[in-house]
Coordinates of C-alpha atoms in Angstrom, one line a residue:
Chain A
X142 CA -18.1 8.4 -8.2
X143 CA -19.3 5.5 -6.0
X144 CA -16.5 3.2 -7.0
X145 CA -17.4 -0.4 -6.1
X146 CA -20.7 -1.0 -4.3
X147 CA -22.1 -4.3 -3.0
X148 CA -25.7 -5.1 -2.3
X149 CA -26.8 -6.2 0.3
X150 CA -24.5 -5.3 3.2
X151 CA -25.9 -8.1 5.5
X152 CA -28.0 -11.1 5.0
X153 CA -29.1 -14.1 7.0
X154 CA -30.3 -17.2 5.1
X155 CA -31.6 -20.6 6.1
X156 CA -29.9 -23.7 4.7
X157 CA -31.2 -24.5 1.2
X158 CA -32.3 -20.9 0.4
X159 CA -31.0 -19.1 -2.6
X160 CA -29.8 -15.5 -3.0
X161 CA -27.9 -13.2 -5.3
X162 CA -25.2 -10.8 -4.4
X163 CA -24.8 -7.8 -6.6
X164 CA -21.5 -5.9 -7.3
X165 CA -21.7 -2.7 -9.3
X166 CA -18.8 -0.5 -10.4
X167 CA -18.7 2.9 -12.1
X168 CA -14.9 2.7 -12.8
X169 CA -15.3 1.2 -16.3
X170 CA -13.0 -1.6 -15.3
X171 CA -12.8 -4.8 -17.4
X172 CA -11.9 -7.2 -14.6
X173 CA -14.2 -8.1 -11.8
X174 CA -13.7 -10.6 -9.0
X175 CA -15.6 -12.3 -6.2
X176 CA -13.7 -13.3 -3.0
X177 CA -14.7 -14.8 0.3
X178 CA -13.0 -13.9 3.5
X179 CA -13.0 -16.3 6.5
X180 CA -11.2 -15.9 9.8
X181 CA -7.6 -17.0 9.5
X182 CA -8.0 -17.9 5.8
X183 CA -7.3 -14.6 4.0
X184 CA -9.1 -13.8 0.8
X185 CA -9.9 -16.7 -1.6
X186 CA -11.1 -16.2 -5.1
X187 CA -14.5 -17.7 -6.0
X188 CA -15.0 -16.6 -9.6
X189 CA -13.8 -13.8 -11.8
X190 CA -14.5 -12.1 -15.1
X191 CA -12.1 -10.6 -17.6
X192 CA -14.9 -8.8 -19.5
X193 CA -18.6 -8.5 -20.2
X194 CA -20.1 -11.9 -21.0
X195 CA -17.2 -13.9 -19.7
X196 CA -16.7 -15.7 -16.4
X197 CA -14.1 -18.2 -15.0
X198 CA -13.6 -20.3 -11.9
X199 CA -11.3 -19.3 -9.1
X200 CA -9.9 -21.2 -6.2
X201 CA -13.2 -22.1 -4.4
X202 CA -16.0 -22.0 -7.0
X203 CA -18.2 -24.9 -5.8
X204 CA -21.7 -23.9 -4.7
X205 CA -21.5 -20.6 -6.5
X206 CA -22.5 -19.3 -9.9
X207 CA -21.8 -15.9 -11.5
X208 CA -22.9 -13.8 -14.4
X209 CA -21.5 -10.7 -16.1
X210 CA -24.3 -9.6 -18.5
X211 CA -23.3 -5.9 -18.2
X212 CA -19.8 -4.6 -17.9
X213 CA -20.6 -2.7 -14.7
X214 CA -22.3 -5.5 -12.9
X215 CA -21.1 -8.9 -11.6
X216 CA -23.6 -11.1 -9.8
X217 CA -22.7 -14.0 -7.4
X218 CA -25.4 -16.6 -6.9
X219 CA -25.9 -19.2 -4.2
X220 CA -28.4 -21.7 -5.4
X221 CA -28.8 -23.7 -2.2
X222 CA -27.0 -22.1 0.7
X223 CA -25.0 -24.2 3.2
X224 CA -23.6 -23.2 6.6
X225 CA -20.1 -23.5 5.1
X226 CA -20.9 -20.5 2.9
X227 CA -21.2 -18.3 6.0
X228 CA -18.6 -15.7 5.2
X229 CA -17.8 -12.1 4.2
X230 CA -17.9 -11.7 0.5
X231 CA -15.9 -9.0 -1.3
X232 CA -16.2 -7.9 -4.9
X233 CA -13.1 -6.3 -6.5
X234 CA -12.4 -4.7 -9.9
X235 CA -9.3 -3.7 -11.9
X236 CA -8.7 -2.1 -15.2
X237 CA -6.7 -3.4 -18.2
X238 CA -3.6 -1.5 -19.0
X239 CA -0.5 -2.1 -21.0
X240 CA 1.6 -2.5 -17.9
X241 CA -0.5 -5.5 -16.7
X242 CA 0.1 -4.5 -13.1
X243 CA -3.2 -3.2 -11.9
X244 CA -4.6 -2.3 -8.5
X245 CA -7.7 -4.2 -7.4
X246 CA -10.4 -2.0 -5.9
X247 CA -12.5 -3.7 -3.3
X248 CA -16.1 -3.1 -2.3
X249 CA -17.2 -2.8 1.3
X250 CA -18.3 -6.4 1.6
X251 CA -21.4 -8.4 2.3
X252 CA -21.7 -10.4 5.5
X253 CA -23.7 -13.5 4.9
X254 CA -24.8 -15.9 7.6
X255 CA -26.3 -19.3 6.7
X256 CA -28.2 -21.0 9.6
Chain B
X173 CA -0.3 -23.5 -8.2
X174 CA 1.0 -20.5 -6.2
X175 CA 0.9 -20.6 -2.4
X176 CA 1.6 -17.6 -0.2
X177 CA 2.6 -17.9 3.4
X178 CA 2.4 -14.8 5.7
X179 CA 3.9 -14.3 9.2
X180 CA 3.2 -13.3 11.9
X181 CA -0.5 -13.7 12.1
X182 CA -0.6 -11.0 14.8
X183 CA 1.8 -8.3 15.7
X184 CA 1.7 -5.7 18.5
X185 CA 4.1 -2.8 18.6
X186 CA 4.4 0.5 20.5
X187 CA 3.6 3.7 18.7
X188 CA 6.8 4.9 17.0
X189 CA 8.4 1.5 16.7
X190 CA 8.8 -0.3 13.4
X191 CA 6.7 -3.3 12.2
X192 CA 7.8 -6.0 9.7
X193 CA 5.6 -8.5 8.1
X194 CA 7.0 -11.3 6.0
X195 CA 5.7 -13.4 3.1
X196 CA 7.0 -16.3 1.1
X197 CA 5.7 -17.6 -2.2
X198 CA 6.1 -20.9 -4.0
X199 CA 5.9 -20.1 -7.7
X200 CA 9.2 -18.6 -8.9
X201 CA 7.4 -17.3 -12.0
X202 CA 5.3 -14.8 -9.9
X203 CA 6.3 -11.3 -10.8
X204 CA 3.9 -8.9 -9.0
X205 CA 3.6 -8.5 -5.2
X206 CA 1.1 -6.1 -3.7
X207 CA 0.3 -5.3 -0.1
X208 CA -3.3 -4.5 1.0
X209 CA -4.5 -2.9 4.2
X210 CA -7.9 -3.7 5.6
X211 CA -9.4 -1.6 8.3
X212 CA -12.2 -2.9 10.4
X213 CA -15.5 -3.3 8.5
X214 CA -14.0 -2.2 5.2
X215 CA -12.6 -3.8 2.0
X216 CA -8.9 -4.2 1.5
X217 CA -7.0 -1.2 0.0
X218 CA -3.7 -1.3 -1.9
X219 CA -0.9 0.5 0.0
X220 CA 2.2 -0.5 -1.9
X221 CA 3.3 -3.0 -4.6
X222 CA 6.5 -4.2 -6.1
X223 CA 7.4 -5.9 -9.3
X224 CA 10.0 -8.7 -9.7
X225 CA 12.5 -6.4 -11.5
X226 CA 12.8 -4.2 -8.4
X227 CA 14.4 -5.1 -5.1
X228 CA 13.0 -2.4 -2.9
X229 CA 10.3 0.3 -3.0
X230 CA 9.5 3.0 -0.6
X231 CA 6.5 5.3 0.0
X232 CA 7.0 7.6 3.0
X233 CA 6.8 5.3 6.1
X234 CA 6.1 2.2 4.1
X235 CA 8.7 0.1 2.3
X236 CA 8.6 -3.3 0.6
X237 CA 11.6 -5.5 -0.2
X238 CA 11.8 -8.5 -2.5
X239 CA 14.3 -11.4 -2.6
X240 CA 13.5 -13.4 -5.7
X241 CA 16.2 -16.0 -5.0
X242 CA 14.7 -16.8 -1.6
X243 CA 11.1 -16.2 -2.9
X244 CA 10.2 -13.9 0.0
X245 CA 9.1 -10.3 0.3
X246 CA 8.5 -8.1 3.3
X247 CA 6.5 -5.0 4.4
X248 CA 8.2 -2.5 6.6
X249 CA 6.4 0.2 8.4
X250 CA 8.5 2.8 10.3
X251 CA 7.4 5.2 13.0
X252 CA 4.1 3.4 13.5
X253 CA 1.0 5.3 14.4
X254 CA -2.3 4.1 15.9
X255 CA -4.0 4.6 12.5
X256 CA -1.7 1.9 11.1
X257 CA -3.6 -0.6 13.2
X258 CA -5.4 -2.9 10.7
X259 CA -5.1 -6.3 9.0
X260 CA -2.4 -6.4 6.3
X261 CA -2.4 -8.9 3.4
X262 CA 0.4 -9.8 1.0
X263 CA -0.4 -11.3 -2.4
X264 CA 1.4 -12.6 -5.4
X265 CA 0.5 -13.1 -9.1
X266 CA 2.0 -13.7 -12.5
X267 CA 1.2 -11.0 -15.0
X268 CA 2.4 -11.1 -18.6
X269 CA 1.6 -10.0 -22.1
X270 CA -1.1 -7.6 -21.0
X271 CA -2.9 -10.2 -19.0
X272 CA -3.4 -10.0 -15.2
X273 CA -2.9 -13.2 -13.2
X274 CA -5.1 -13.8 -10.3
X275 CA -3.9 -12.6 -6.9
X276 CA -3.1 -15.3 -4.3
X277 CA -3.3 -13.8 -0.9
X278 CA -1.6 -14.6 2.4
X279 CA -3.8 -15.2 5.4
X280 CA -3.2 -11.8 6.9
X281 CA -1.4 -10.1 9.8
X282 CA -3.4 -8.2 12.4
X283 CA -1.2 -5.2 13.4
X284 CA -2.0 -3.4 16.6
X285 CA -0.2 -0.2 17.4
X286 CA -0.4 0.8 21.1
X287 CA -0.3 4.5 21.9

């Protein structure tokens, strides 16, 4: 099992360009998350999904859009990239269990630089 | 909303010594407190967690304590080893009724264990 994978691993964009980050999981998890990690800022939630076809805003959603058309995939889009979106992006997943206390499994990250 | 403060931001210890990382949270309703370890170039990985109905939890050299009254929780690593060197994140969330709350992360602690 691959677990949680992210594509691409690295990307350099020019201001105003668009791109899509792909997160794929083979864990059959219901919940999926997109975080950004900046130096000294920890992990901040951008958007999340509690199931196929659903998405919701997190702490820092501006400038990003997401889609969850299939249970195993969660896409993060940047319509018009800005230098402030230079960051490392992590996808995470977790399953739904009766206990409600579920571990989040993180992907390896995508390092994005916007010039 | 929830706010999680984490201290210190950097911690350097000698191999074999103990390391303690402390976090405070603002929302007294939060009831789930995980700790994640992030090695260089990788995504965070859960190392231990604690629920609000428990005051302490141990797993080999790692322990977490929770003081609900003071709204703080701590990670204790004993007999540190060079492979413990990483960035550690605390987090808090409110989980109830089968639903998972979003994790709010601290800003991280970079632990260096000197051989």
